[in-house]
Each structure stands twice: as structure tokens, then as C-alpha cells.
Short mmCIF file of C-alpha atoms in Angstrom, two decimals:
data_model
loop_
_atom_site.label_atom_id
_atom_site.label_comp_id
_atom_site.label_asym_id
_atom_site.label_seq_id
_atom_site.Cartn_x
_atom_site.Cartn_y
_atom_site.Cartn_z
CA MET F 26 -0.10 -0.04 0.05
CA MET F 27 1.12 3.68 -0.47
CA LYS F 28 1.93 4.30 3.14
CA ARG F 29 3.96 1.21 3.56
CA PHE F 30 5.82 1.74 0.11
CA VAL F 31 6.74 5.42 1.01
CA TYR F 32 8.13 4.15 4.41
CA THR F 33 10.09 1.19 2.82
CA ALA F 34 11.39 3.19 -0.09
CA GLY F 35 12.78 5.93 2.38
CA ALA F 36 14.38 3.16 4.58
CA ALA F 37 15.71 1.55 1.67
CA ALA F 38 17.44 4.67 0.21
CA LEU F 39 18.87 5.43 3.42
CA LEU F 40 20.34 1.88 3.77
CA SER F 41 21.76 1.98 0.21
CA LEU F 42 23.52 5.19 0.85
CA SER F 43 24.79 4.94 4.43
CA GLY F 44 23.81 1.56 5.98
CA ALA F 45 27.39 0.19 6.11
CA ALA F 46 28.78 3.36 7.47
CA LEU F 47 26.22 4.03 10.04
CA ALA F 48 26.34 0.31 11.40
CA GLN F 49 30.15 0.32 11.59
CA ASP F 50 31.42 -0.18 15.17
CA LEU F 51 27.82 0.46 16.80
CA PRO F 52 27.97 -1.01 20.28
CA LYS F 53 25.18 -3.38 21.32
CA THR F 54 22.34 -1.11 22.53
CA HIS F 55 18.70 -1.87 23.51
CA LEU F 56 16.18 0.81 23.74
CA GLN F 57 12.68 0.91 25.29
CA ILE F 58 10.03 3.04 23.50
CA VAL F 59 6.56 4.58 24.52
CA GLY F 60 4.92 5.17 21.31
CA GLY F 61 1.77 6.67 20.05
CA LEU F 62 -1.82 5.22 20.11
CA SER F 63 -1.40 1.56 19.13
CA ASN F 64 -4.64 1.25 17.35
CA LEU F 65 -3.70 3.94 14.76
CA THR F 66 -1.82 3.87 11.50
CA ALA F 67 0.92 6.31 12.71
CA TYR F 68 2.00 3.54 15.30
CA ASN F 69 1.32 0.37 13.33
CA ASP F 70 2.56 1.62 9.83
CA PHE F 71 5.34 3.62 10.95
CA GLU F 72 6.52 3.87 14.62
CA LYS F 73 6.44 0.14 15.39
CA PRO F 74 8.07 -1.30 12.31
CA PHE F 75 10.62 1.43 12.56
CA TRP F 76 11.82 0.65 15.96
CA THR F 77 11.40 -3.29 15.79
CA LYS F 78 12.63 -3.88 12.13
CA THR F 79 14.31 -1.01 10.45
CA ILE F 80 16.60 0.27 13.23
CA PRO F 81 17.88 -3.40 13.92
CA GLU F 82 18.32 -4.11 10.02
CA LEU F 83 20.16 -0.99 9.52
CA SER F 84 22.37 -1.43 12.70
CA LYS F 85 22.99 -5.00 11.47
CA GLY F 86 21.47 -6.24 14.79
CA GLN F 87 23.62 -3.95 17.03
CA VAL F 88 20.63 -1.54 18.00
CA THR F 89 17.39 -3.09 19.00
CA ALA F 90 14.26 -1.78 20.48
CA GLU F 91 10.91 -2.70 22.09
CA ILE F 92 7.96 -0.42 21.76
CA LYS F 93 4.44 -0.33 23.29
CA GLY F 94 1.63 2.30 22.56
CA PHE F 95 1.02 4.52 25.58
CA ASN F 96 -2.50 3.48 25.78
CA GLU F 97 -1.15 -0.21 26.17
CA MET F 98 0.58 0.93 29.50
CA GLY F 99 -2.40 2.33 30.90
CA LEU F 100 -1.35 5.95 30.17
CA LYS F 101 -3.74 8.76 28.96
CA GLY F 102 -1.15 10.95 27.13
CA PRO F 103 -0.78 14.23 29.00
CA GLU F 104 1.59 12.69 31.48
CA ILE F 105 4.26 11.49 28.96
CA LEU F 106 6.30 14.66 28.80
CA ARG F 107 6.63 14.75 32.75
CA LEU F 108 7.43 11.10 32.74
CA MET F 109 10.12 11.53 30.12
CA SER F 110 11.49 14.47 32.13
CA GLN F 111 11.68 12.33 35.10
CA GLY F 112 13.48 9.47 33.13
CA VAL F 113 10.52 6.98 33.93
CA ILE F 114 10.03 7.07 30.15
CA PRO F 115 13.21 6.83 28.16
CA PHE F 116 12.01 7.40 24.63
CA GLY F 117 8.35 8.72 24.05
CA THR F 118 6.10 9.92 21.46
CA ALA F 119 3.13 12.31 22.39
CA THR F 120 0.70 14.66 20.78
CA LEU F 121 1.56 18.35 21.45
CA SER F 122 -1.87 19.26 22.25
CA TYR F 123 -1.71 16.96 25.41
CA PHE F 124 0.48 19.60 26.85
CA ALA F 125 -1.50 22.78 26.08
CA SER F 126 -2.73 23.40 29.47
CA ASP F 127 0.90 23.07 30.82
CA ASN F 128 2.01 25.79 28.42
CA PRO F 129 0.27 27.49 25.39
CA ILE F 130 3.46 27.47 23.53
CA ASN F 131 2.65 23.81 22.65
CA GLU F 132 -0.26 25.00 20.75
CA ALA F 133 1.85 27.40 18.48
CA ILE F 134 2.25 25.21 15.40
CA ASP F 135 -1.27 23.78 15.25
CA LEU F 136 -3.71 26.47 15.89
CA ALA F 137 -6.94 25.76 14.13
CA GLY F 138 -7.17 27.46 10.67
CA LEU F 139 -3.22 27.98 10.63
CA ALA F 140 -2.35 25.24 7.98
CA PRO F 141 -5.00 24.39 5.44
CA ASP F 142 -2.72 21.61 3.78
CA VAL F 143 0.13 19.38 4.70
CA LYS F 144 2.77 21.39 3.02
CA THR F 145 1.98 24.53 5.17
CA ALA F 146 1.60 22.37 8.26
CA ARG F 147 5.30 21.08 7.88
CA GLN F 148 6.63 24.51 6.92
CA VAL F 149 5.18 25.76 10.19
CA THR F 150 6.42 22.83 12.14
CA GLU F 151 9.94 23.17 10.86
CA ALA F 152 9.97 26.84 11.34
CA PHE F 153 9.13 26.44 15.15
CA GLU F 154 10.92 23.22 15.89
CA PRO F 155 14.04 25.03 17.14
CA VAL F 156 11.98 26.87 19.67
CA TYR F 157 10.59 23.65 20.95
CA ALA F 158 13.92 22.05 21.00
CA LYS F 159 15.12 24.82 23.48
CA PHE F 160 11.89 24.90 25.47
CA TYR F 161 11.91 21.08 26.19
CA GLY F 162 15.55 21.04 26.79
CA GLU F 163 15.85 23.77 29.33
CA GLY F 164 12.47 23.23 31.04
CA SER F 165 12.00 19.46 30.91
CA ARG F 166 15.48 18.17 30.34
CA VAL F 167 14.01 16.34 27.35
CA LYS F 168 15.76 16.21 24.03
CA LEU F 169 13.43 16.75 20.88
CA LEU F 170 14.25 14.24 18.18
CA GLY F 171 11.55 15.11 15.68
CA ILE F 172 8.04 16.07 15.13
CA SER F 173 5.48 14.10 12.81
CA THR F 174 1.91 14.57 12.12
CA TYR F 175 -1.44 12.78 11.91
CA PRO F 176 -3.48 13.26 8.81
CA ALA F 177 -5.73 16.24 8.58
CA GLN F 178 -8.06 16.57 11.59
CA VAL F 179 -11.52 16.90 10.22
CA LEU F 180 -15.27 16.57 11.30
CA PHE F 181 -16.91 13.31 11.76
CA CYS F 182 -20.80 13.94 12.39
CA ASN F 183 -23.65 11.65 13.20
CA ALA F 184 -25.80 14.55 12.02
CA GLU F 185 -26.53 16.59 9.09
CA VAL F 186 -23.42 18.88 8.58
CA ASN F 187 -22.85 20.39 5.21
CA GLY F 188 -20.98 23.57 6.50
CA LEU F 189 -19.46 25.47 9.27
CA ALA F 190 -22.82 27.26 9.77
CA ASP F 191 -24.22 23.84 10.80
CA LEU F 192 -21.92 23.54 13.86
CA LYS F 193 -24.41 26.04 15.53
CA GLY F 194 -25.92 24.16 18.59
CA LYS F 195 -23.96 21.02 17.83
CA LYS F 196 -22.09 19.18 20.73
CA VAL F 197 -18.68 18.52 19.26
CA ARG F 198 -15.80 16.20 20.76
CA THR F 199 -12.55 18.15 20.68
CA SER F 200 -9.10 17.00 21.63
CA SER F 201 -7.29 20.35 22.12
CA ARG F 202 -8.21 23.97 23.28
CA THR F 203 -7.74 25.55 19.84
CA GLN F 204 -10.35 22.82 18.30
CA ALA F 205 -12.73 23.98 21.26
CA GLU F 206 -12.24 27.54 20.16
CA PHE F 207 -12.88 26.65 16.52
CA VAL F 208 -16.22 24.95 17.52
CA GLU F 209 -17.07 27.81 19.87
CA ALA F 210 -16.43 30.33 17.10
CA PHE F 211 -19.08 28.71 14.90
CA GLY F 212 -21.77 28.51 17.76
CA GLY F 213 -21.13 24.83 18.81
CA SER F 214 -20.14 23.52 22.30
CA SER F 215 -16.96 21.67 22.89
CA VAL F 216 -16.92 18.32 24.77
CA THR F 217 -13.64 16.91 26.14
CA MET F 218 -13.49 12.99 26.08
CA ALA F 219 -10.70 10.48 25.49
CA PHE F 220 -10.49 9.01 22.04
CA GLY F 221 -11.57 5.61 23.16
CA GLU F 222 -14.91 6.96 24.43
CA VAL F 223 -15.89 8.74 21.05
CA VAL F 224 -17.62 5.74 19.50
CA PRO F 225 -20.21 5.12 22.06
CA ALA F 226 -20.77 8.93 22.56
CA LEU F 227 -21.53 9.35 18.95
CA GLN F 228 -23.74 6.23 18.94
CA ASN F 229 -25.76 7.55 21.73
CA LYS F 230 -25.88 11.07 20.72
CA VAL F 231 -23.82 12.22 23.76
CA VAL F 232 -22.01 14.27 21.04
CA ASP F 233 -23.04 15.15 17.50
CA CYS F 234 -19.72 15.45 15.89
CA ALA F 235 -16.01 14.55 16.77
CA ILE F 236 -12.70 15.89 15.51
CA THR F 237 -9.93 13.50 14.61
CA GLY F 238 -7.61 12.43 11.73
CA SER F 239 -9.53 11.18 8.69
CA LEU F 240 -7.56 8.02 8.67
CA SER F 241 -7.43 7.72 12.38
CA GLY F 242 -11.19 7.94 12.59
CA TYR F 243 -11.41 5.19 10.00
CA SER F 244 -9.00 3.04 12.01
CA ALA F 245 -11.25 3.40 15.03
CA LYS F 246 -14.35 2.62 12.91
CA TRP F 247 -15.95 5.96 13.53
CA TYR F 248 -17.71 5.27 10.09
CA GLU F 249 -19.85 2.97 11.92
CA VAL F 250 -21.46 5.59 14.15
CA SER F 251 -21.03 8.74 11.66
CA THR F 252 -23.02 10.00 8.83
CA HIS F 253 -21.20 12.92 7.49
CA LEU F 254 -17.56 13.57 7.10
CA TYR F 255 -16.58 17.29 6.44
CA ALA F 256 -13.49 17.42 4.38
CA LEU F 257 -12.05 20.80 5.87
CA PRO F 258 -8.61 20.45 7.47
CA ILE F 259 -9.02 22.30 10.91
CA ASN F 260 -5.55 21.35 12.08
CA TRP F 261 -2.91 18.30 12.20
CA ASN F 262 -2.32 17.18 15.72
CA GLN F 263 1.56 16.95 15.40
CA GLN F 264 3.27 14.54 17.60
CA ILE F 265 6.69 14.90 19.14
CA HIS F 266 9.28 12.23 19.47
CA ALA F 267 11.70 12.85 22.11
CA VAL F 268 13.97 11.19 24.68
CA ASN F 269 14.98 11.96 28.29
CA GLN F 270 18.33 14.02 28.19
CA ALA F 271 20.19 11.84 30.76
CA THR F 272 19.10 8.74 28.79
CA TRP F 273 20.35 10.21 25.57
CA ASP F 274 23.73 11.38 27.18
CA LYS F 275 24.46 7.62 28.24
CA LEU F 276 24.40 6.51 24.49
CA ASP F 277 27.42 6.15 22.45
CA PRO F 278 27.95 9.06 20.21
CA LYS F 279 27.74 6.66 17.31
CA VAL F 280 24.48 5.46 18.27
CA GLN F 281 23.21 8.88 18.91
CA GLU F 282 24.17 9.73 15.18
CA PHE F 283 22.74 6.78 13.84
CA LEU F 284 19.47 7.22 15.60
CA GLN F 285 19.07 10.98 14.53
CA THR F 286 19.76 10.18 11.03
CA ASN F 287 17.20 7.40 10.84
CA ILE F 288 14.72 9.30 12.99
CA LYS F 289 14.84 12.24 10.34
CA THR F 290 14.01 9.74 7.63
CA LEU F 291 11.06 8.35 9.78
CA MET F 292 9.82 11.97 10.25
CA ASP F 293 10.06 12.56 6.36
CA ASP F 294 8.11 9.42 5.67
CA ILE F 295 5.41 10.18 7.89
CA TRP F 296 5.04 13.62 6.49
CA LYS F 297 5.02 12.45 2.85
CA ALA F 298 2.30 9.97 3.88
CA ALA F 299 0.18 12.66 5.63
CA ASP F 300 -1.59 13.79 2.68
CA GLU F 301 -2.01 10.49 0.95
CA GLN F 302 -3.41 9.18 4.40
CA THR F 303 -5.83 12.05 4.59
CA LYS F 304 -7.31 11.22 1.20
CA GLN F 305 -7.30 7.59 1.95
CA GLY F 306 -9.43 8.47 5.33
CA TYR F 307 -11.81 10.19 2.95
CA ASP F 308 -11.91 7.50 0.46
CA CYS F 309 -12.54 4.63 2.90
CA ASN F 310 -14.96 6.43 5.40
CA THR F 311 -17.16 6.95 2.49
CA GLY F 312 -16.73 3.76 0.59
CA SER F 313 -15.11 5.32 -2.57
CA ASP F 314 -13.83 2.82 -5.08
CA ALA F 315 -10.39 4.45 -4.50
CA CYS F 316 -10.08 3.02 -1.15
CA THR F 317 -7.43 0.17 -1.06
CA LEU F 318 -8.59 -1.08 2.48
CA PRO F 319 -10.83 -4.18 3.05
CA VAL F 320 -13.53 -2.48 5.00
CA LYS F 321 -15.53 0.48 3.55
CA GLY F 322 -17.67 3.07 5.25
CA LYS F 323 -20.76 4.59 3.92
CA MET F 324 -20.61 8.21 5.06
CA LYS F 325 -21.27 11.13 3.12
CA LEU F 326 -18.28 13.26 2.01
CA VAL F 327 -18.96 16.93 2.23
CA GLN F 328 -16.44 19.14 0.37
CA PRO F 329 -15.95 22.68 1.95
CA SER F 330 -16.84 25.61 0.06
CA ASP F 331 -14.37 28.42 -0.51
CA ALA F 332 -16.70 30.65 1.71
CA ASP F 333 -16.10 28.09 4.52
CA ARG F 334 -12.33 28.00 3.89
CA ASP F 335 -12.32 31.97 4.18
CA LEU F 336 -14.56 31.70 7.38
CA LEU F 337 -11.99 29.31 9.06
CA LYS F 338 -9.16 31.76 8.10
CA LYS F 339 -11.37 34.68 9.35
CA ALA F 340 -11.94 32.68 12.80
CA LEU F 341 -8.07 32.04 13.16
CA GLN F 342 -7.23 35.75 12.60
CA GLU F 343 -10.00 37.38 14.64
CA SER F 344 -10.66 34.74 17.41
CA ILE F 345 -8.16 32.05 17.71
CA LEU F 346 -4.85 33.79 17.39
CA PRO F 347 -5.85 36.54 19.64
CA LYS F 348 -7.14 34.23 22.34
CA TRP F 349 -3.93 32.13 22.15
CA ALA F 350 -1.72 35.27 22.33
CA ALA F 351 -3.45 36.40 25.35
CA ARG F 352 -2.71 33.12 27.32
CA CYS F 353 0.84 32.79 25.96
CA SER F 354 3.87 34.76 27.29
CA ALA F 355 5.39 37.79 25.46
CA GLU F 356 8.37 35.74 24.74
CA CYS F 357 6.25 32.86 23.37
CA VAL F 358 4.41 35.29 21.01
CA GLN F 359 7.57 36.92 19.92
CA SER F 360 8.93 33.58 18.99
CA PHE F 361 5.75 32.90 17.10
CA ASN F 362 6.17 36.15 15.10
CA ASP F 363 9.92 35.57 14.41
CA THR F 364 9.25 32.01 12.89
CA ILE F 365 5.67 31.10 12.04
CA GLY F 366 4.75 34.67 11.49
CA LYS F 367 7.53 35.31 8.94
CA THR F 368 6.72 31.91 7.20
CA LEU F 369 3.02 32.74 6.76
CA ASP F 370 3.47 36.63 6.68
CA ILE F 371 1.08 36.95 9.81
CA LYS F 372 1.78 39.01 13.13
CA VAL F 373 0.14 38.30 16.40
CA SER F 374 0.04 41.13 19.08
CA LYS F 375 0.09 40.35 22.70
#
């Protein structure tokens, strides 16, 4: 399939270019990884095979790893950065929005309406990545290794939704503060709940809609309890891949270099696949002939109008950005203007 082809091709290219050199004289090293949600494609198609197959193969068996999704370990997500900081989790993956309540800087690259396509999302992410590297390193003793993304975050609804105006009066499950502010900007009410609770909530009309990645929703079978899929990228829900600094410092420098080189390739592969996965999520949730996965949903795909795209951009500029700037520090806002602001030609005032 496309996702696996992109990933395998990237790994193979790296192996042909530098596999022998990278594996040379690597000391025996075993790593423990806490990955993302284990029922999603980001974990199953990328993270897990990267750590359990690609890394051992490229290192000629010198570097091995074991990985479990954080949900398999009884964790909820928001505690992962703290546990990495304490060294309880050596290597970890976590969605940035989990830490929004700790510090609004964690929302900077993924504010609703900021990136209408995957190319812009990556440009924004790369512009701000050095800020995060410094922030986590100084405040949490955590080394940032990379930032990946889920497919576009979109609306799944068990209700008639054909445009943003239809969100008025709807109860919508959101997973971040910026998503909540997006929903509220259009007259809906935000409901916070864990990813695993969404299917029964949609089924029992506890919520009318829920936001997640188009393919993530497919993987979790949201198509069984939803009728309308609104194909307007709201945000992307980027994930950080990081390691406890003390754990990193104990690794042989050759292993450090080997891991950094290959993790960069992993990040490239996930970003390259994000657009394809977004489209595949649309296709498979709605039963399109273009879907290559075995099970097909029967949802109605609603394409956003140009007017709705403009409305989302307006909500970003008039509501979402000002509210974010009000709760972030002056230094945080300045960092945004110096990086993301210059990339997108926008400016936020504190």
C-alpha cells in the first residue's frame, strides 16, 4: 500500500546510501520506546516497524528496541512529557495538544485554521521546531528528536453537517483547546473526552460530531457511528518524538548519530504519507472505489466551500490567534512572530 511503500522506500534509500557506514562499530544497545496510540496507522505502519525492524536491520542487529503504545501501558497521554522529564519513560511519543494546559507554547504550530494543507503544516512545524528544542531542553530535560503529524483533523458527524454554519448548537468532541475555540467560534459547544470514548458517545448522541484525523477515525471505526465527513482540514495534531536527556547522554555518540539520522528519515516518511492518508481516510470512510483497505464505510463526504475556507481563516485571525496570544507569554508570542509569522506573513499582538 502507499503508506508502506513510502516508508520502505525511504528506509531502503537510506540503507543503500549509508547503511554500512552507520552500522560500523555500533555498540550493542537496547532501547525502550513508549509510542503513540497503538490502534492507529501512525503507530502500526510507521513507529512500530521503524523501531522493531528498520533500526535492527540498519544497525546489523547492534541496536534493538521494544515499543508499546502509551495506551497499552495504561497511560492517557498528558503525563508522557513529565514522565520523560523524570526519566521514567526513556524514549516517548506524544501529541503536542496533550501539553497545551501546561504551556500554550505547545499549541503554536497547530492552531485551528493555521495550516490548510500538509505542505503548510510542515513549513510551520519546521520553522518553530528550534523553539521547541530549546523549550523542552531547558525546562523538561528532554531532547526533541523530531515532530511528525497525523492526517488532517476533520469533522465526523452523526448529524446533518454541510458547512461550518451547521455547527451552531452542535456538541462536538474536541481534543485540544484550539479545536474547542474553533467549534465555539461557529456556535457549537466543545466536549472533552478520551479518543476511546468517542464511538459510544457518537452512537448514543452524547455528542453530534467529533474531530480527529480522517484515517485515525477510520482505524477506530468511526464510520460505523457517523453519517457525514466534512473534508475541511482544521488542524493536524502533530506529535513530538523525544528522549530523556540523561538517557540520551548515556548513549554512545555513534548510536546517537545513527538514531538521529534514521529518525529524520522516519519523520520525512510520515509527513510524506500524511496527505495520502488524509485522502485515504476520506475514501475509506465514504466507501469510494479509490479505497484500498478491506472495509469501506458509507459516510457522506462533504466538500468545503471556498466561503467556509475563508470563514475558517477569519476565525483564526479574529478569534483563535488573539485568544492564544492572550494566554501565551510575550516571549512565546515573539517566537511565533519570528518563525511562523515570517513563514506565513502574519503577526500576532500580545
